[in-house]
Amino acid sequence: MASHYEAPIRRPLITGEKSFHDVTVDVARPVEGKANKAWWIVFSIALVAFLWGIGCIIYTVTTGIGVWGLNKTVNWAWDITNFVWWVGIGHAGTLISAVLLLFRQKWRMAINRSAEAMTIFAVFQAGLFPIIHMGRPWLAYWVLPIPNQFGSLWVNFNSPLLWDVFAISTYLSVSLVFWWTGLLPDFAMLRDRAVRPFQKKIYALVSFGWSGRAKDWQRFEEVSLVLAGLATPLVLSVHTIVSFDFATSIVPGWHTTIFPPYFVAGAIFSGFAMVNTLLIIMRKVCNLEDYITVQHIELMNIVIMLTGSIVGVAYITELFIAWYSGVEYEQFAFLNRATGPYWWAYWCMMSFNVFSPQFMWFKKLRTSIMFSFFISIVVNIGMWFERFVIIVTSLHRDYLPSSWTMFSPTFVDIGIFIGTIGFFFVLFLLYSRTFPVIAQAEVKTILKSSGERYKRIRENGDSLSGTGADVRTSHIKITEEKAITPKSTEDTSKQLEELLKGIGTFDASSETVDDLKVISGVGPKMEEVLNGIGIFTYLQVSKMTKREYDLLDEITGSFPGRAERDDWSGQAKTLLNN
Amino acid sequence: MKIVTKYIAVLGMLVGLVSCQNNSSRNYQYMPNMYESVGYETYQESDVFTNGVEAQLPAEGTIPRGDFMPFEIENTNDGYLFAKENLKSPLDSTQVDYDKGGPLYAIYCGICHGNKGDGKGKLVEREKILGVPRYDDVGRAITTGSIYHVLYYGKNTMGSYANQLNEQERWQVVAYVEKLKADLEK
């Protein structure tokens, strides 16, 4: 590892004295453990919200869209607002896993799994709205160009709503495949660790027989890269297509060419805010602070700041162009946003989206977890208002003043939105208990380059060779095999004498033999070796000091420093006292 | 063996699905949103009226707007004789059109009277009915007015054809019958 160069300016991405095994254990812990009370409480709340949402959806579909607050003028409001909001949230996941992969950002590895899960669950929620806001959702399959009995009646490919169908469904399927291929090595890890047959069966099923051979890994990397290359234009185009729903219309306030990049920036903005919200909780709940560090949060905050500023520039551009255009309708649309009956929504959006991310310029604030959490929620509220403002304020007052009206949601509008939030968290909570929430296979690839422990060793100028050893991994068992052949007694008799002088000899007539295997680091074979030397009791072990450890190492000739590192004497002392 | 059972299973499912369709009753419909008419269809049944049909008779003595006048000669022997003497075709020579009257005759009259008007229609040939006279029957000596009267009201075993043909068509048929009569008498 001496040849490895990493700029010392880079801070470690994995803190704590983590070995490969530790990564496995930390990632597997939430999956292998039992859910605590807090999880059940939160899950129940989410489930109730979800069921309430289902009730509202059933009520809408069976009774009619008229139960919503829509009217003849404002015929898109909460439905499409929520749709765009959820799609936007979903974008951060693909951005983190695909775009950051293309840019070789190592910090993505601890967060990409959860971000992608978030994408998929958010796209589920988004996907509900195009269906349930239909007047006759049972004919939704007509949007697909399927040969049929109506003389092969076809869809019109000129509508961005049809493009939405293709965009969202492609986006969901590609994200799902990308996510799942990344999960294979991690599911295989859970499969190999599973002790209960049911879990073993499930994880064997979902890991598709991943055996981690070199060829597999090589292809895995290639597939990831290709999918990342495909997913990146997808991220940009999907939200662009969503923005076309508005940008291709003739409504003043909608008909804009800035929408495609502006919506994408907004999507990344709100998506990262959501990732931040979720991960700040997850790192605490799942004890993953060593993987999702403050640095990760800081970097996400920087992305939020950047995209927030892009959104801010877009707002200013829109305002400038409205003034510059000389089109009264356009100018009125923006005047109406700022001073009309929905001024509060506009100013909420402005202050939440434009001003709140600017706090991230201050290092103190962007490295504060509490503050990031707060801002990430504020941003998501702001981004919801952005979609609401764009949709409703443009519709409720446009060309004909005789068509001007107002919009207010009914409880069903709100209930469905709450339901999707509940559904999202139901899925996310279930995910966090059954899926490896961190891509451990990926994290392990950066452990030696970006792990705190290894960075420190490297910075001290020490060699990394042998430092990957972990007392609990199979590597040790191999060295233990060696331990059963101690050097011939002639060579070591002097050291033996010295050793026994230090810790005292065992008198079989007055003392009883202790079970040395209780000491961590002593296996059955090591016990045999110790007994062969003449060490039988905790008392003897407890008297061992640095000198005796060294002597023992010389006698056994096996891995040096083992007894010292495990603090055998300390362990023996505790055993004696209890 | 396993593959065979699979094929049998798939075949069974297909047969099961197809057998759900019953040709003696209407097929299953998926979400029949606008299949049943909300408004009244012309010949539909209706519970609104006492006779159970949507089609109701107009009031006696009313005259609809349009090119329609009631036929004022009575349906009696006297009426028949009156029509035979006095009733003339309203069609002038340019309006008489055998290309229209011919097919109408073939549809409504030819089945009994024969396409040549010789009283040897299909039903007569097959002896389903008997006693259909020829148009050139001297004893009857049909005229323009008598043909129209018989067409309108029917005579003896012949029923009225006023329902099948409108006034214009009736006169076209009358003109065609006269042509057939002339052809027979040649």
mmCIF file of N, CA and C in Angstrom, chain A residues 93-195:
data_model
loop_
_atom_site.group_PDB
_atom_site.id
_atom_site.type_symbol
_atom_site.label_atom_id
_atom_site.label_comp_id
_atom_site.label_asym_id
_atom_site.label_seq_id
_atom_site.Cartn_x
_atom_site.Cartn_y
_atom_site.Cartn_z
ATOM 1 N N GLY A 93 -31.788 10.065 -5.568
ATOM 2 C CA GLY A 93 -31.253 8.716 -5.430
ATOM 3 C C GLY A 93 -30.434 8.320 -6.637
ATOM 4 N N THR A 94 -31.016 8.517 -7.812
ATOM 5 C CA THR A 94 -30.287 8.156 -9.026
ATOM 6 C C THR A 94 -29.096 9.075 -9.222
ATOM 7 N N LEU A 95 -29.294 10.322 -8.832
ATOM 8 C CA LEU A 95 -28.164 11.244 -8.975
ATOM 9 C C LEU A 95 -26.996 10.773 -8.123
ATOM 10 N N ILE A 96 -27.295 10.374 -6.891
ATOM 11 C CA ILE A 96 -26.226 9.953 -5.993
ATOM 12 C C ILE A 96 -25.563 8.692 -6.521
ATOM 13 N N SER A 97 -26.379 7.751 -6.965
ATOM 14 C CA SER A 97 -25.771 6.475 -7.355
ATOM 15 C C SER A 97 -25.175 6.527 -8.750
ATOM 16 N N ALA A 98 -25.748 7.331 -9.656
ATOM 17 C CA ALA A 98 -25.251 7.305 -11.036
ATOM 18 C C ALA A 98 -24.287 8.451 -11.316
ATOM 19 N N VAL A 99 -24.749 9.667 -11.090
ATOM 20 C CA VAL A 99 -23.911 10.809 -11.448
ATOM 21 C C VAL A 99 -22.662 10.830 -10.575
ATOM 22 N N LEU A 100 -22.836 10.594 -9.291
ATOM 23 C CA LEU A 100 -21.665 10.616 -8.420
ATOM 24 C C LEU A 100 -20.731 9.435 -8.702
ATOM 25 N N LEU A 101 -21.305 8.352 -9.233
ATOM 26 C CA LEU A 101 -20.439 7.237 -9.642
ATOM 27 C C LEU A 101 -19.588 7.649 -10.840
ATOM 28 N N LEU A 102 -20.238 8.340 -11.796
ATOM 29 C CA LEU A 102 -19.481 8.788 -12.966
ATOM 30 C C LEU A 102 -18.397 9.788 -12.560
ATOM 31 N N PHE A 103 -18.683 10.575 -11.539
ATOM 32 C CA PHE A 103 -17.687 11.539 -11.069
ATOM 33 C C PHE A 103 -16.748 10.933 -10.026
ATOM 34 N N ARG A 104 -16.872 9.621 -9.809
ATOM 35 C CA ARG A 104 -15.975 8.910 -8.911
ATOM 36 C C ARG A 104 -15.981 9.504 -7.503
ATOM 37 N N GLN A 105 -17.162 9.846 -7.050
ATOM 38 C CA GLN A 105 -17.256 10.408 -5.704
ATOM 39 C C GLN A 105 -17.374 9.260 -4.707
ATOM 40 N N LYS A 106 -16.329 9.075 -3.905
ATOM 41 C CA LYS A 106 -16.348 7.934 -2.977
ATOM 42 C C LYS A 106 -17.379 8.117 -1.872
ATOM 43 N N TRP A 107 -17.701 9.363 -1.586
ATOM 44 C CA TRP A 107 -18.617 9.573 -0.457
ATOM 45 C C TRP A 107 -20.030 9.102 -0.748
ATOM 46 N N ARG A 108 -20.302 8.829 -2.031
ATOM 47 C CA ARG A 108 -21.645 8.353 -2.356
ATOM 48 C C ARG A 108 -21.904 6.967 -1.795
ATOM 49 N N MET A 109 -20.808 6.194 -1.523
ATOM 50 C CA MET A 109 -20.976 4.766 -1.244
ATOM 51 C C MET A 109 -21.769 4.485 0.023
ATOM 52 N N ALA A 110 -21.639 5.369 0.991
ATOM 53 C CA ALA A 110 -22.370 5.120 2.237
ATOM 54 C C ALA A 110 -23.827 5.506 2.114
ATOM 55 N N ILE A 111 -24.154 6.318 1.122
ATOM 56 C CA ILE A 111 -25.527 6.819 1.077
ATOM 57 C C ILE A 111 -26.300 6.339 -0.148
ATOM 58 N N ASN A 112 -25.617 5.726 -1.120
ATOM 59 C CA ASN A 112 -26.343 5.460 -2.364
ATOM 60 C C ASN A 112 -27.451 4.437 -2.195
ATOM 61 N N ARG A 113 -27.226 3.431 -1.364
ATOM 62 C CA ARG A 113 -28.256 2.410 -1.202
ATOM 63 C C ARG A 113 -29.568 3.007 -0.705
ATOM 64 N N SER A 114 -29.477 3.795 0.338
ATOM 65 C CA SER A 114 -30.696 4.381 0.898
ATOM 66 C C SER A 114 -31.274 5.420 -0.038
ATOM 67 N N ALA A 115 -30.403 6.134 -0.742
ATOM 68 C CA ALA A 115 -30.901 7.143 -1.672
ATOM 69 C C ALA A 115 -31.668 6.478 -2.811
ATOM 70 N N GLU A 116 -31.170 5.334 -3.262
ATOM 71 C CA GLU A 116 -31.875 4.633 -4.338
ATOM 72 C C GLU A 116 -33.182 4.045 -3.849
ATOM 73 N N ALA A 117 -33.147 3.539 -2.623
ATOM 74 C CA ALA A 117 -34.393 3.035 -2.036
ATOM 75 C C ALA A 117 -35.408 4.171 -1.990
ATOM 76 N N MET A 118 -34.909 5.328 -1.572
ATOM 77 C CA MET A 118 -35.779 6.499 -1.512
ATOM 78 C C MET A 118 -36.341 6.813 -2.893
ATOM 79 N N THR A 119 -35.500 6.746 -3.917
ATOM 80 C CA THR A 119 -35.951 6.974 -5.290
ATOM 81 C C THR A 119 -37.106 6.056 -5.628
ATOM 82 N N ILE A 120 -36.886 4.790 -5.370
ATOM 83 C CA ILE A 120 -37.874 3.817 -5.810
ATOM 84 C C ILE A 120 -39.184 4.001 -5.058
ATOM 85 N N PHE A 121 -39.064 4.228 -3.754
ATOM 86 C CA PHE A 121 -40.298 4.404 -2.979
ATOM 87 C C PHE A 121 -40.987 5.718 -3.340
ATOM 88 N N ALA A 122 -40.181 6.741 -3.652
ATOM 89 C CA ALA A 122 -40.780 8.024 -4.029
ATOM 90 C C ALA A 122 -41.447 7.918 -5.399
ATOM 91 N N VAL A 123 -40.832 7.150 -6.313
ATOM 92 C CA VAL A 123 -41.442 7.004 -7.635
ATOM 93 C C VAL A 123 -42.739 6.197 -7.533
ATOM 94 N N PHE A 124 -42.795 5.256 -6.597
ATOM 95 C CA PHE A 124 -44.066 4.559 -6.340
ATOM 96 C C PHE A 124 -45.158 5.574 -6.011
ATOM 97 N N GLN A 125 -44.826 6.482 -5.095
ATOM 98 C CA GLN A 125 -45.827 7.473 -4.675
ATOM 99 C C GLN A 125 -46.210 8.346 -5.848
ATOM 100 N N ALA A 126 -45.174 8.786 -6.592
ATOM 101 C CA ALA A 126 -45.440 9.646 -7.742
ATOM 102 C C ALA A 126 -46.325 8.908 -8.739
ATOM 103 N N GLY A 127 -46.021 7.623 -8.938
ATOM 104 C CA GLY A 127 -46.766 6.839 -9.916
ATOM 105 C C GLY A 127 -48.232 6.677 -9.586
ATOM 106 N N LEU A 128 -48.582 6.842 -8.320
ATOM 107 C CA LEU A 128 -49.990 6.738 -7.947
ATOM 108 C C LEU A 128 -50.808 7.871 -8.552
ATOM 109 N N PHE A 129 -50.227 9.075 -8.546
ATOM 110 C CA PHE A 129 -51.030 10.256 -8.875
ATOM 111 C C PHE A 129 -51.516 10.277 -10.321
ATOM 112 N N PRO A 130 -50.662 9.943 -11.308
ATOM 113 C CA PRO A 130 -51.191 9.936 -12.671
ATOM 114 C C PRO A 130 -52.367 8.976 -12.830
ATOM 115 N N ILE A 131 -52.429 7.949 -12.022
ATOM 116 C CA ILE A 131 -53.546 7.008 -12.123
ATOM 117 C C ILE A 131 -54.773 7.575 -11.408
ATOM 118 N N ILE A 132 -54.572 7.976 -10.149
ATOM 119 C CA ILE A 132 -55.771 8.310 -9.360
ATOM 120 C C ILE A 132 -56.365 9.651 -9.738
ATOM 121 N N HIS A 133 -55.595 10.503 -10.416
ATOM 122 C CA HIS A 133 -56.218 11.779 -10.804
ATOM 123 C C HIS A 133 -56.993 11.635 -12.106
ATOM 124 N N MET A 134 -57.013 10.432 -12.673
ATOM 125 C CA MET A 134 -57.795 10.199 -13.886
ATOM 126 C C MET A 134 -59.272 10.123 -13.532
ATOM 127 N N GLY A 135 -60.082 10.581 -14.449
ATOM 128 C CA GLY A 135 -61.529 10.449 -14.246
ATOM 129 C C GLY A 135 -61.953 8.994 -14.312
ATOM 130 N N ARG A 136 -61.350 8.261 -15.235
ATOM 131 C CA ARG A 136 -61.683 6.834 -15.360
ATOM 132 C C ARG A 136 -60.395 6.016 -15.322
ATOM 133 N N PRO A 137 -59.859 5.851 -14.113
ATOM 134 C CA PRO A 137 -58.547 5.202 -13.988
ATOM 135 C C PRO A 137 -58.535 3.749 -14.452
ATOM 136 N N TRP A 138 -59.724 3.135 -14.527
ATOM 137 C CA TRP A 138 -59.723 1.729 -14.960
ATOM 138 C C TRP A 138 -59.435 1.621 -16.453
ATOM 139 N N LEU A 139 -59.447 2.749 -17.165
ATOM 140 C CA LEU A 139 -59.079 2.720 -18.576
ATOM 141 C C LEU A 139 -57.660 3.246 -18.793
ATOM 142 N N ALA A 140 -56.903 3.277 -17.695
ATOM 143 C CA ALA A 140 -55.549 3.824 -17.785
ATOM 144 C C ALA A 140 -54.694 3.051 -18.779
ATOM 145 N N TYR A 141 -55.039 1.791 -18.990
ATOM 146 C CA TYR A 141 -54.202 1.003 -19.907
ATOM 147 C C TYR A 141 -54.312 1.509 -21.333
ATOM 148 N N TRP A 142 -55.272 2.381 -21.602
ATOM 149 C CA TRP A 142 -55.382 2.943 -22.946
ATOM 150 C C TRP A 142 -54.222 3.869 -23.285
ATOM 151 N N VAL A 143 -53.475 4.314 -22.278
ATOM 152 C CA VAL A 143 -52.327 5.164 -22.598
ATOM 153 C C VAL A 143 -51.208 4.356 -23.261
ATOM 154 N N LEU A 144 -51.301 3.052 -23.177
ATOM 155 C CA LEU A 144 -50.240 2.229 -23.762
ATOM 156 C C LEU A 144 -50.592 1.892 -25.211
ATOM 157 N N PRO A 145 -49.641 1.967 -26.093
ATOM 158 C CA PRO A 145 -49.919 1.640 -27.497
ATOM 159 C C PRO A 145 -50.001 0.130 -27.710
ATOM 160 N N ILE A 146 -51.125 -0.435 -27.323
ATOM 161 C CA ILE A 146 -51.318 -1.882 -27.462
ATOM 162 C C ILE A 146 -52.244 -2.118 -28.647
ATOM 163 N N PRO A 147 -51.916 -3.049 -29.552
ATOM 164 C CA PRO A 147 -52.853 -3.394 -30.621
ATOM 165 C C PRO A 147 -54.178 -3.844 -30.018
ATOM 166 N N ASN A 148 -55.278 -3.385 -30.595
ATOM 167 C CA ASN A 148 -56.554 -3.622 -29.924
ATOM 168 C C ASN A 148 -57.673 -3.818 -30.923
ATOM 169 N N GLN A 149 -58.892 -3.988 -30.401
ATOM 170 C CA GLN A 149 -60.054 -4.285 -31.244
ATOM 171 C C GLN A 149 -60.737 -3.032 -31.762
ATOM 172 N N PHE A 150 -60.226 -1.864 -31.389
ATOM 173 C CA PHE A 150 -60.823 -0.634 -31.914
ATOM 174 C C PHE A 150 -60.142 -0.262 -33.231
ATOM 175 N N GLY A 151 -59.944 -1.240 -34.092
ATOM 176 C CA GLY A 151 -59.220 -0.984 -35.327
ATOM 177 C C GLY A 151 -57.795 -0.557 -35.025
ATOM 178 N N SER A 152 -57.214 -1.134 -33.956
ATOM 179 C CA SER A 152 -55.901 -0.739 -33.473
ATOM 180 C C SER A 152 -55.833 0.766 -33.255
ATOM 181 N N LEU A 153 -56.731 1.234 -32.406
ATOM 182 C CA LEU A 153 -56.746 2.642 -32.037
ATOM 183 C C LEU A 153 -55.498 2.937 -31.211
ATOM 184 N N TRP A 154 -54.781 3.996 -31.569
ATOM 185 C CA TRP A 154 -53.458 4.244 -31.008
ATOM 186 C C TRP A 154 -53.474 5.470 -30.110
ATOM 187 N N VAL A 155 -52.402 5.638 -29.356
ATOM 188 C CA VAL A 155 -52.270 6.853 -28.572
ATOM 189 C C VAL A 155 -51.594 7.917 -29.417
ATOM 190 N N ASN A 156 -51.809 9.162 -29.005
ATOM 191 C CA ASN A 156 -51.158 10.277 -29.669
ATOM 192 C C ASN A 156 -49.826 10.517 -28.961
ATOM 193 N N PHE A 157 -48.775 10.452 -29.732
ATOM 194 C CA PHE A 157 -47.452 10.585 -29.105
ATOM 195 C C PHE A 157 -47.025 12.041 -28.954
ATOM 196 N N ASN A 158 -47.949 12.949 -29.091
ATOM 197 C CA ASN A 158 -47.596 14.365 -28.996
ATOM 198 C C ASN A 158 -47.784 14.936 -27.605
ATOM 199 N N SER A 159 -48.325 14.154 -26.697
ATOM 200 C CA SER A 159 -48.645 14.712 -25.392
ATOM 201 C C SER A 159 -47.546 14.403 -24.376
ATOM 202 N N PRO A 160 -47.108 15.412 -23.657
ATOM 203 C CA PRO A 160 -46.111 15.144 -22.607
ATOM 204 C C PRO A 160 -46.656 14.241 -21.505
ATOM 205 N N LEU A 161 -47.974 14.148 -21.415
ATOM 206 C CA LEU A 161 -48.527 13.233 -20.406
ATOM 207 C C LEU A 161 -48.239 11.784 -20.797
ATOM 208 N N LEU A 162 -48.202 11.533 -22.106
ATOM 209 C CA LEU A 162 -47.825 10.188 -22.553
ATOM 210 C C LEU A 162 -46.326 9.979 -22.351
ATOM 211 N N TRP A 163 -45.566 11.028 -22.606
ATOM 212 C CA TRP A 163 -44.114 10.915 -22.382
ATOM 213 C C TRP A 163 -43.855 10.637 -20.912
ATOM 214 N N ASP A 164 -44.693 11.243 -20.060
ATOM 215 C CA ASP A 164 -44.588 10.972 -18.622
ATOM 216 C C ASP A 164 -44.696 9.479 -18.343
ATOM 217 N N VAL A 165 -45.655 8.857 -19.021
ATOM 218 C CA VAL A 165 -45.863 7.419 -18.803
ATOM 219 C C VAL A 165 -44.572 6.661 -19.098
ATOM 220 N N PHE A 166 -43.987 6.974 -20.244
ATOM 221 C CA PHE A 166 -42.751 6.270 -20.612
ATOM 222 C C PHE A 166 -41.606 6.673 -19.686
ATOM 223 N N ALA A 167 -41.535 7.965 -19.370
ATOM 224 C CA ALA A 167 -40.428 8.443 -18.545
ATOM 225 C C ALA A 167 -40.467 7.790 -17.172
ATOM 226 N N ILE A 168 -41.642 7.831 -16.539
ATOM 227 C CA ILE A 168 -41.728 7.339 -15.173
ATOM 228 C C ILE A 168 -41.536 5.830 -15.132
ATOM 229 N N SER A 169 -42.163 5.125 -16.087
ATOM 230 C CA SER A 169 -42.045 3.665 -16.025
ATOM 231 C C SER A 169 -40.615 3.223 -16.340
ATOM 232 N N THR A 170 -39.979 3.899 -17.288
ATOM 233 C CA THR A 170 -38.585 3.548 -17.576
ATOM 234 C C THR A 170 -37.704 3.882 -16.388
ATOM 235 N N TYR A 171 -37.973 5.028 -15.822
ATOM 236 C CA TYR A 171 -37.162 5.477 -14.694
ATOM 237 C C TYR A 171 -37.255 4.490 -13.537
ATOM 238 N N LEU A 172 -38.488 4.088 -13.265
ATOM 239 C CA LEU A 172 -38.679 3.144 -12.160
ATOM 240 C C LEU A 172 -37.974 1.826 -12.457
ATOM 241 N N SER A 173 -38.126 1.325 -13.675
ATOM 242 C CA SER A 173 -37.545 0.000 -13.931
ATOM 243 C C SER A 173 -36.015 0.062 -13.946
ATOM 244 N N VAL A 174 -35.462 1.114 -14.541
ATOM 245 C CA VAL A 174 -33.993 1.192 -14.558
ATOM 246 C C VAL A 174 -33.456 1.371 -13.142
ATOM 247 N N SER A 175 -34.110 2.233 -12.367
ATOM 248 C CA SER A 175 -33.654 2.427 -10.992
ATOM 249 C C SER A 175 -33.715 1.132 -10.203
ATOM 250 N N LEU A 176 -34.801 0.392 -10.446
ATOM 251 C CA LEU A 176 -34.986 -0.858 -9.712
ATOM 252 C C LEU A 176 -33.877 -1.852 -10.058
ATOM 253 N N VAL A 177 -33.560 -1.945 -11.341
ATOM 254 C CA VAL A 177 -32.517 -2.877 -11.765
ATOM 255 C C VAL A 177 -31.154 -2.444 -11.221
ATOM 256 N N PHE A 178 -30.907 -1.161 -11.306
ATOM 257 C CA PHE A 178 -29.643 -0.617 -10.817
ATOM 258 C C PHE A 178 -29.484 -0.902 -9.322
ATOM 259 N N TRP A 179 -30.557 -0.652 -8.618
ATOM 260 C CA TRP A 179 -30.562 -0.855 -7.171
ATOM 261 C C TRP A 179 -30.337 -2.317 -6.843
ATOM 262 N N TRP A 180 -31.033 -3.162 -7.571
ATOM 263 C CA TRP A 180 -30.994 -4.585 -7.225
ATOM 264 C C TRP A 180 -29.650 -5.210 -7.560
ATOM 265 N N THR A 181 -29.067 -4.830 -8.689
ATOM 266 C CA THR A 181 -27.749 -5.391 -8.999
ATOM 267 C C THR A 181 -26.749 -4.976 -7.920
ATOM 268 N N GLY A 182 -26.872 -3.745 -7.451
ATOM 269 C CA GLY A 182 -25.978 -3.316 -6.380
ATOM 270 C C GLY A 182 -26.211 -4.089 -5.104
ATOM 271 N N LEU A 183 -27.431 -4.569 -4.935
ATOM 272 C CA LEU A 183 -27.771 -5.287 -3.705
ATOM 273 C C LEU A 183 -27.251 -6.720 -3.690
ATOM 274 N N LEU A 184 -26.953 -7.257 -4.866
ATOM 275 C CA LEU A 184 -26.632 -8.692 -4.919
ATOM 276 C C LEU A 184 -25.512 -9.095 -3.961
ATOM 277 N N PRO A 185 -24.336 -8.421 -3.988
ATOM 278 C CA PRO A 185 -23.278 -8.853 -3.070
ATOM 279 C C PRO A 185 -23.676 -8.685 -1.600
ATOM 280 N N ASP A 186 -24.504 -7.668 -1.342
ATOM 281 C CA ASP A 186 -24.901 -7.435 0.048
ATOM 282 C C ASP A 186 -25.927 -8.458 0.526
ATOM 283 N N PHE A 187 -26.834 -8.820 -0.390
ATOM 284 C CA PHE A 187 -27.777 -9.886 -0.034
ATOM 285 C C PHE A 187 -27.008 -11.189 0.179
ATOM 286 N N ALA A 188 -25.981 -11.392 -0.659
ATOM 287 C CA ALA A 188 -25.182 -12.617 -0.515
ATOM 288 C C ALA A 188 -24.502 -12.631 0.849
ATOM 289 N N MET A 189 -24.055 -11.455 1.284
ATOM 290 C CA MET A 189 -23.450 -11.348 2.617
ATOM 291 C C MET A 189 -24.462 -11.736 3.688
ATOM 292 N N LEU A 190 -25.679 -11.235 3.562
ATOM 293 C CA LEU A 190 -26.705 -11.565 4.559
ATOM 294 C C LEU A 190 -27.069 -13.043 4.491
ATOM 295 N N ARG A 191 -27.076 -13.560 3.269
ATOM 296 C CA ARG A 191 -27.365 -14.982 3.085
ATOM 297 C C ARG A 191 -26.316 -15.832 3.792
ATOM 298 N N ASP A 192 -25.058 -15.433 3.634
ATOM 299 C CA ASP A 192 -23.990 -16.228 4.219
ATOM 300 C C ASP A 192 -23.936 -16.096 5.730
ATOM 301 N N ARG A 193 -24.491 -15.021 6.238
ATOM 302 C CA ARG A 193 -24.487 -14.836 7.691
ATOM 303 C C ARG A 193 -25.733 -15.394 8.357
ATOM 304 N N ALA A 194 -26.769 -15.607 7.557
ATOM 305 C CA ALA A 194 -28.048 -15.990 8.141
ATOM 306 C C ALA A 194 -27.926 -17.307 8.877
ATOM 307 N N VAL A 195 -28.508 -17.362 10.061
ATOM 308 C CA VAL A 195 -28.477 -18.601 10.828
ATOM 309 C C VAL A 195 -29.818 -19.302 10.792
#
